[in-house]
Short mmCIF file of C-alpha atoms and ligand atoms in Angstrom, two decimals:
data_model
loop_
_atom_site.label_atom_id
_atom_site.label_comp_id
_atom_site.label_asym_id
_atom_site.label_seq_id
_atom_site.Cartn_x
_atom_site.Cartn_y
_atom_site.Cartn_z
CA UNK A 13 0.00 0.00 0.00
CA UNK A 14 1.25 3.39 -0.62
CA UNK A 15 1.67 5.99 1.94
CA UNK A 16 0.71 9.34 1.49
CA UNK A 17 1.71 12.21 3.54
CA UNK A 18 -1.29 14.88 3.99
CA UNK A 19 0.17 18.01 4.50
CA UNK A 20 -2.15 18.08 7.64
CA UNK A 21 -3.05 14.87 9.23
CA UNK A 22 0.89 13.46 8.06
CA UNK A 23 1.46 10.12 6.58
CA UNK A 24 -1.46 7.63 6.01
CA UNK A 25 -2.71 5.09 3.68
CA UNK A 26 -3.67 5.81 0.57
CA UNK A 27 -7.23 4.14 0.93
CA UNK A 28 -7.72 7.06 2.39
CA UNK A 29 -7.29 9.31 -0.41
CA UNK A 30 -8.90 9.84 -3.80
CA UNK A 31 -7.05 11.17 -7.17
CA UNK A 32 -8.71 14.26 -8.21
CA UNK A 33 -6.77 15.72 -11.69
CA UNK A 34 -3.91 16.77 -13.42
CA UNK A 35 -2.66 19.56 -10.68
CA UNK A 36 -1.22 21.80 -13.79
CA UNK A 37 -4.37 21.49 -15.78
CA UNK A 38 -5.96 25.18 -15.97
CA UNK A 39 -9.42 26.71 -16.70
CA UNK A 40 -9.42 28.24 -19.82
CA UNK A 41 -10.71 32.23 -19.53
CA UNK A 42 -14.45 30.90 -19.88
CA UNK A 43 -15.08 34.48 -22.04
CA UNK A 44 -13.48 33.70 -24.78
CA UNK A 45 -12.77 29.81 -24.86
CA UNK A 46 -13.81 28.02 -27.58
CA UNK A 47 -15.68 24.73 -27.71
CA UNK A 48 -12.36 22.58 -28.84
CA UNK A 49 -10.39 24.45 -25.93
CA UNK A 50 -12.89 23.76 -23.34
CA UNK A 51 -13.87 20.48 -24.36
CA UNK A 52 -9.45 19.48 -24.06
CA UNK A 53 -9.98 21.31 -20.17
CA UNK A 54 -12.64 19.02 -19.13
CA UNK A 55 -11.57 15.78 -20.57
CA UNK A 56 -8.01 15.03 -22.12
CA UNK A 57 -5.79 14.23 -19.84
CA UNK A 58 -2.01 13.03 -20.42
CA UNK A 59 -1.40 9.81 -19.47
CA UNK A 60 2.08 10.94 -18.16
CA UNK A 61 5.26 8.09 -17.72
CA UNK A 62 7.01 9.58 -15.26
CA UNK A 63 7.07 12.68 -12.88
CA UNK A 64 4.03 14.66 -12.80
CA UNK A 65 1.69 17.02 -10.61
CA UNK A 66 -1.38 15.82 -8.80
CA UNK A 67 -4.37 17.09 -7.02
CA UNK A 68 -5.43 14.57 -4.43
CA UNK A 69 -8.54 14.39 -1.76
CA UNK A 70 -7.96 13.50 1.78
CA UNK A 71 -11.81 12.07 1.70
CA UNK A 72 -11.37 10.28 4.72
CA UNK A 73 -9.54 12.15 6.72
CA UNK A 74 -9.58 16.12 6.94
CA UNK A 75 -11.54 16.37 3.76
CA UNK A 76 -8.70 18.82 2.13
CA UNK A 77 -7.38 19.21 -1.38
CA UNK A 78 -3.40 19.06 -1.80
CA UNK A 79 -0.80 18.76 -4.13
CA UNK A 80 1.41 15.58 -4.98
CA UNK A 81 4.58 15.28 -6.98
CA UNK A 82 5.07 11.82 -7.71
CA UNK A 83 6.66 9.27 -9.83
CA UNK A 84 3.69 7.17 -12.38
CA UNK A 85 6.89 4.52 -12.74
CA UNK A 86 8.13 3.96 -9.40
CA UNK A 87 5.13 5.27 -7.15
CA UNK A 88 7.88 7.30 -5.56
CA UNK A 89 6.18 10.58 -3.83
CA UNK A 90 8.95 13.76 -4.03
CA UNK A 91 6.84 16.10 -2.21
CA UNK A 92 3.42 16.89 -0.85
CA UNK A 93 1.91 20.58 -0.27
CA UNK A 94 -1.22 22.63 0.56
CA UNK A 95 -3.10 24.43 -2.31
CA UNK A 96 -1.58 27.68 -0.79
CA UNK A 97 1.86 26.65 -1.10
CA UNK A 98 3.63 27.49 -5.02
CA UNK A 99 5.62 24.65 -5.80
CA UNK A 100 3.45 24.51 -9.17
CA UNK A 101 4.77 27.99 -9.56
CA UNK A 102 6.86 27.76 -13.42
CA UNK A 103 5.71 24.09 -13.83
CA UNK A 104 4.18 23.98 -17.33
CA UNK B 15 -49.79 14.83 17.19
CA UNK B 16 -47.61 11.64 17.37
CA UNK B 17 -45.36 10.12 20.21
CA UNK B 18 -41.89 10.97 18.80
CA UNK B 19 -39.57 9.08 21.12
CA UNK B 20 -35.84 9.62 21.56
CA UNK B 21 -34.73 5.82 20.05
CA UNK B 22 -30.51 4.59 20.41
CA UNK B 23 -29.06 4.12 16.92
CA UNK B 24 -28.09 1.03 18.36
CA UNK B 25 -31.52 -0.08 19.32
CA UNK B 26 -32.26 -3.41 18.55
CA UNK B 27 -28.81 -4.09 17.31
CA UNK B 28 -27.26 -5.76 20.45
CA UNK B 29 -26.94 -9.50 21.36
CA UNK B 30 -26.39 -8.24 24.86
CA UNK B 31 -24.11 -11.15 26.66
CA UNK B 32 -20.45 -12.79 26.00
CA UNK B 33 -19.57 -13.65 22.60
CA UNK B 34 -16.89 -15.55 20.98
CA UNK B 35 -13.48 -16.92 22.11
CA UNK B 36 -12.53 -16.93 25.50
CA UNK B 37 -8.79 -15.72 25.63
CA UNK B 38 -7.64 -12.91 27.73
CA UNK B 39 -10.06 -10.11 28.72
CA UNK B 40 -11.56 -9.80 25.39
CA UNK B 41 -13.13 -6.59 24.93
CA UNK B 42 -16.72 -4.24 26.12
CA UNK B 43 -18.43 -2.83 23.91
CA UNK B 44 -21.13 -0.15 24.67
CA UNK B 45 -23.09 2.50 23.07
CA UNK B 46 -21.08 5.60 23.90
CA UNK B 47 -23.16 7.58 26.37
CA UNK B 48 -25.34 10.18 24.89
CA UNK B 49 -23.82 13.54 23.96
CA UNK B 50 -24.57 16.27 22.05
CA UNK B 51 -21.93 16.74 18.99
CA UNK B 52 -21.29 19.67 16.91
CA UNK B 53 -19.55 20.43 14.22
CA UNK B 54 -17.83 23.96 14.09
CA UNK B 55 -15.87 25.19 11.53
CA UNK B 56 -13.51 28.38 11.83
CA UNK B 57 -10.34 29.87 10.67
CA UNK B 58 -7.74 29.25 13.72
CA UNK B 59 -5.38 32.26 13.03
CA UNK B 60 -8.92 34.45 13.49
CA UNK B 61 -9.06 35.36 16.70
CA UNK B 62 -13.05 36.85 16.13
CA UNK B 63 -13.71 32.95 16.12
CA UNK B 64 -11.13 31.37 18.13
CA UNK B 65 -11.51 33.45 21.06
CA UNK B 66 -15.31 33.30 21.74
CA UNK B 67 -15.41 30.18 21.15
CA UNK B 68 -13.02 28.73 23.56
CA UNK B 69 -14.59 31.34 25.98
CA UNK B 70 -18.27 29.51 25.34
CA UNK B 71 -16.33 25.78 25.74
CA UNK B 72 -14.00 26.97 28.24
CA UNK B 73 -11.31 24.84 26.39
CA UNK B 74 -8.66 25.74 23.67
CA UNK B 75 -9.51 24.44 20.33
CA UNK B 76 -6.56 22.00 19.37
CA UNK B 77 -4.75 23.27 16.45
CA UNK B 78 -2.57 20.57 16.10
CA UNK B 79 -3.56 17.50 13.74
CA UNK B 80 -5.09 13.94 15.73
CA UNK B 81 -5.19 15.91 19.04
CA UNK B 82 -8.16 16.04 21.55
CA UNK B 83 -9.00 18.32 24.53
CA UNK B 84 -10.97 17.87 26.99
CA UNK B 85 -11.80 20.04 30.29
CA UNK B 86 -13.95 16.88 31.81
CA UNK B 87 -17.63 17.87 30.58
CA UNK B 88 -16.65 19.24 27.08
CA UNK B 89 -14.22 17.21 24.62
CA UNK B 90 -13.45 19.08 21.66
CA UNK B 91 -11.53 16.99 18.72
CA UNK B 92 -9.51 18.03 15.76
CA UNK B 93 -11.27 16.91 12.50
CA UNK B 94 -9.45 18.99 10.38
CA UNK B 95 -7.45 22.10 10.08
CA UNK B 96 -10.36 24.19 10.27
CA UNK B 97 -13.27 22.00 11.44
CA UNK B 98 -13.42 21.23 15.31
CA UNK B 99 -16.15 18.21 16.70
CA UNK B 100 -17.08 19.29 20.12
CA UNK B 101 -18.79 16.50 22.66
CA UNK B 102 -20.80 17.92 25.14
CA UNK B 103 -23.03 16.24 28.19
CA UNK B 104 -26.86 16.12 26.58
CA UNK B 105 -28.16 18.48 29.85
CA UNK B 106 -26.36 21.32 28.45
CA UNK B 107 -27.65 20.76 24.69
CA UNK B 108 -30.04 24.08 24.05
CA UNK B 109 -28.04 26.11 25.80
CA UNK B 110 -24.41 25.28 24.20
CA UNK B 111 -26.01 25.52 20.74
CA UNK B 112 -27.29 28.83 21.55
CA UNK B 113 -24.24 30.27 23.24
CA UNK B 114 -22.45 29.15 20.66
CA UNK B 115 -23.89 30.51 18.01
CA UNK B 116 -24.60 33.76 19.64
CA UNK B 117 -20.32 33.68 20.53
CA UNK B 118 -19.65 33.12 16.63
CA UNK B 119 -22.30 34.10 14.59
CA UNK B 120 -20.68 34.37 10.88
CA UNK B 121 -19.12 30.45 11.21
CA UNK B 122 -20.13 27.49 10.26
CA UNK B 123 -21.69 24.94 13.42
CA UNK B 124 -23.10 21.90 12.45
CA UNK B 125 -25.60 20.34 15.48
CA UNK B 126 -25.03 16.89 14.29
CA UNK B 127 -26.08 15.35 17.52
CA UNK B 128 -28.64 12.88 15.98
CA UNK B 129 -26.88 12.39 13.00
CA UNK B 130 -23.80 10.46 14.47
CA UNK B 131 -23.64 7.04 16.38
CA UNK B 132 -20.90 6.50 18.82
CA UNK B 133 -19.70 3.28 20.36
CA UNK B 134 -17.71 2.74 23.41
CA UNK B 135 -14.69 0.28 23.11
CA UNK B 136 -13.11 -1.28 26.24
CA UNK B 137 -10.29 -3.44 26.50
CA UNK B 138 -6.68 -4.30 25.93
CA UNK B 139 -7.47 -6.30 22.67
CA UNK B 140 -9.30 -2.98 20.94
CA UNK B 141 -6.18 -1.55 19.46
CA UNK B 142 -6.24 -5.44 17.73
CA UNK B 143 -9.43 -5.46 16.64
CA UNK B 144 -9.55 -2.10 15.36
CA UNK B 145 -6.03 -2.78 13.15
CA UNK B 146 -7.85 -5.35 11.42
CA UNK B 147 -9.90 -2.77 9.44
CA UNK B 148 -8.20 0.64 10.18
CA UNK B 149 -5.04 1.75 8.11
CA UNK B 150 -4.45 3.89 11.19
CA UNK B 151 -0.79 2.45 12.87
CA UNK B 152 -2.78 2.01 16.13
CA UNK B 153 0.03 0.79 18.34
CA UNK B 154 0.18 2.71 22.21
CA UNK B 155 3.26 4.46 21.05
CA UNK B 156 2.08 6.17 17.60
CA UNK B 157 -1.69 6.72 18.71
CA UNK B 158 -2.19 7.62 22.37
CA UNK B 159 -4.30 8.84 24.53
CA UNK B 160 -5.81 11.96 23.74
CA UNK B 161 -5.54 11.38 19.86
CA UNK B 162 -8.39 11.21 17.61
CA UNK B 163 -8.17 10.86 13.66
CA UNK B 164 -11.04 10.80 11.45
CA UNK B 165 -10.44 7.54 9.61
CA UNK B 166 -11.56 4.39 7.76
CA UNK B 167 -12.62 1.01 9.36
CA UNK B 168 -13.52 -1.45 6.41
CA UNK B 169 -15.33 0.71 4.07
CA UNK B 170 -17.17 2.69 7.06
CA UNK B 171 -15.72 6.43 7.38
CA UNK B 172 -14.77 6.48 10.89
CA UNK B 173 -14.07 8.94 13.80
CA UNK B 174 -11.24 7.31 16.11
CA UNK B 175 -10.74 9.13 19.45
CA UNK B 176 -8.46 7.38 22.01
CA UNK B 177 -10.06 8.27 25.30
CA UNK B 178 -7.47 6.52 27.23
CA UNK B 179 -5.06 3.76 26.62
CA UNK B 180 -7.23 0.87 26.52
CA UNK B 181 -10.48 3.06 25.62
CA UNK B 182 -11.89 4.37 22.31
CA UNK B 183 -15.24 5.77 21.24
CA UNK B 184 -15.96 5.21 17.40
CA UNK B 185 -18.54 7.29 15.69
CA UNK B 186 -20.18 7.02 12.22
CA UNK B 187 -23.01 8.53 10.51
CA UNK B 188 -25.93 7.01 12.19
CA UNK B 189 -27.34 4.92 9.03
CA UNK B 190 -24.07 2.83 9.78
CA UNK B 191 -24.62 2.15 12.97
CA UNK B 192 -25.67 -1.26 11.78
CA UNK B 193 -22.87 -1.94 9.95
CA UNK B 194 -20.15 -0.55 12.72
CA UNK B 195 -21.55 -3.52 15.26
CA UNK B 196 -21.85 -5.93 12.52
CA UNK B 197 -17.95 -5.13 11.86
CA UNK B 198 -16.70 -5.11 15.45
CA UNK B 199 -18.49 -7.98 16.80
CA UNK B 200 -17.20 -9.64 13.50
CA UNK B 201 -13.46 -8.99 13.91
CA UNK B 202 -14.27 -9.03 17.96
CA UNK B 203 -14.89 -13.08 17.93
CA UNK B 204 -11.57 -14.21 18.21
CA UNK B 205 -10.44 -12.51 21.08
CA UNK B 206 -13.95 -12.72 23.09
CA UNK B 207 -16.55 -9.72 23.58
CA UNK B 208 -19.16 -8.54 25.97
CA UNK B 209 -22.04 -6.44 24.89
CA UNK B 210 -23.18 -4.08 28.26
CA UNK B 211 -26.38 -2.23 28.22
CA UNK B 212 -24.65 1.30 28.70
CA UNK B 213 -24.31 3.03 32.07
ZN1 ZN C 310 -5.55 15.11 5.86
#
């Protein structure tokens, strides 16, 4: 089982966490999107090997949405962080 | 106008007796005594909620994660970094609702009081039982006394709170109260379990 460190309850399983999204994946300006634009927002998704960012859901614990940086190949988590904290900040 | 009658979520749920294996102490289980619960929710670094609140409890809100305190009538437990559970004797129910929400009027309390059911866990062998179903590392020296964690046991969404070593109270939504004896008295069997009608 994989461990997961909440950034406010600290490590736990993972049963009790859900994946939520892509944590780079941005709403287009709703204005002026087009239907192509928003329809690639809403459903495409890489299917990344490797590195990438993740929102997860603490569902059954404090109910809070955090970030994840973690390994698709190994499982390996690099880092965990609030919503609040930037380490997203220059990650395209 | 009909007889509404105040009715356990555990009514009718309980083989009242001693159950299963006979090894050790085994374990008690009881439905927790009655208490009003409410959920408040609050910014901690705001001192316009933190403040009148603990005035109104007459206990500090815990701020830090899995942590419980208790001024022996009120219990108040960490449920998340801005959501408090506060246990409170029944007798005081009206009034603590309406202090409270008089103390903090702009947040966020939750009288949940009938929507929760709690049972009582006694024994040395609860830590095992629980570990069968909880991912929670549940041995003396990671969760002690005075810790709570909002949890799973099985698929059941759990609140754990540690009341002392050997003592733990476990609350669901009350539509599982079914399901929460089904599970303990399930995993319960093979160390041995008594069933008390509560004090
Ligand atoms: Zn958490």
């Amino acid at each position: 089982m994989m461990l997961i460190t909440c950034p406010w309850c600290g490590r736990r399983a993972q049963t009790e966490f859900s994946y939520i999204d892509d944590a780079t994946a941005r709403r287009p300006n709703m204005d002026s999107v087009n239907e192509a634009e928003h329809f690639k927002f809403v459903y495409e998704r890489d299917s990344r090997r490797g590195v990438q960012y993740e929102l997860w859901h603490h569902h059954a614990g404090c109910g809070k949405f955090f970030k994840i940086h973690r390994d698709t190949i190994t499982h390996e988590i690099h880092a965990t962080s609030k919503l609040s904290n930037g380490f997203l900040e220059g990650v395209k | 106008m009909p007889d509404i009658q105040n009715r356990s979520a555990f009514e009718g749920l309980f083989s009242y007796g001693i159950h299963g294996a006979r090894r050790g102490q085994g374990v008690l289980i009881e439905a927790a005594p009655e208490r009003v619960l409410i959920l408040a929710k609050g910014n901690p670094k705001d001192t316009g909620f933190i403040a009148p609140i603990q005035k109104v409890l007459e206990l500090k809100l815990p701020l830090v994660a899995g942590q419980t305190n208790d001024n022996g009538k009120i219990r108040v437990l960490w449920v998340g970094p801005d959501r408090w559970l506060v246990k409170a004797p029944c007798s005081t129910h009206s009034e603590l609702v309406f202090k409270m929400s008089a103390a903090v009027p702009s947040s966020a309390l939750n009288d949940v009081t009938h929507g929760r059911a709690t049972l009582r866990l006694k024994g040395e062998d609860v830590r095992n039982i629980l570990a069968a179903g909880c991912p929670l590392d549940l041995h003396p020296s990671h969760f002690k006394t005075g810790q709570c964690a909002l949890t799973l046991l099985g698929h059941l969404n759990i609140i754990i709170d540690c009341f002392c070593n050997d003592t733990f109270e476990v609350t669901v939504t009350r539509s599982y109260a079914e399901e929460l004896v089904n599970w303990i008295t399930r995993n319960a069997g093979e160390y041995g379990y008594t069933i008390a009608l509560s004090a």
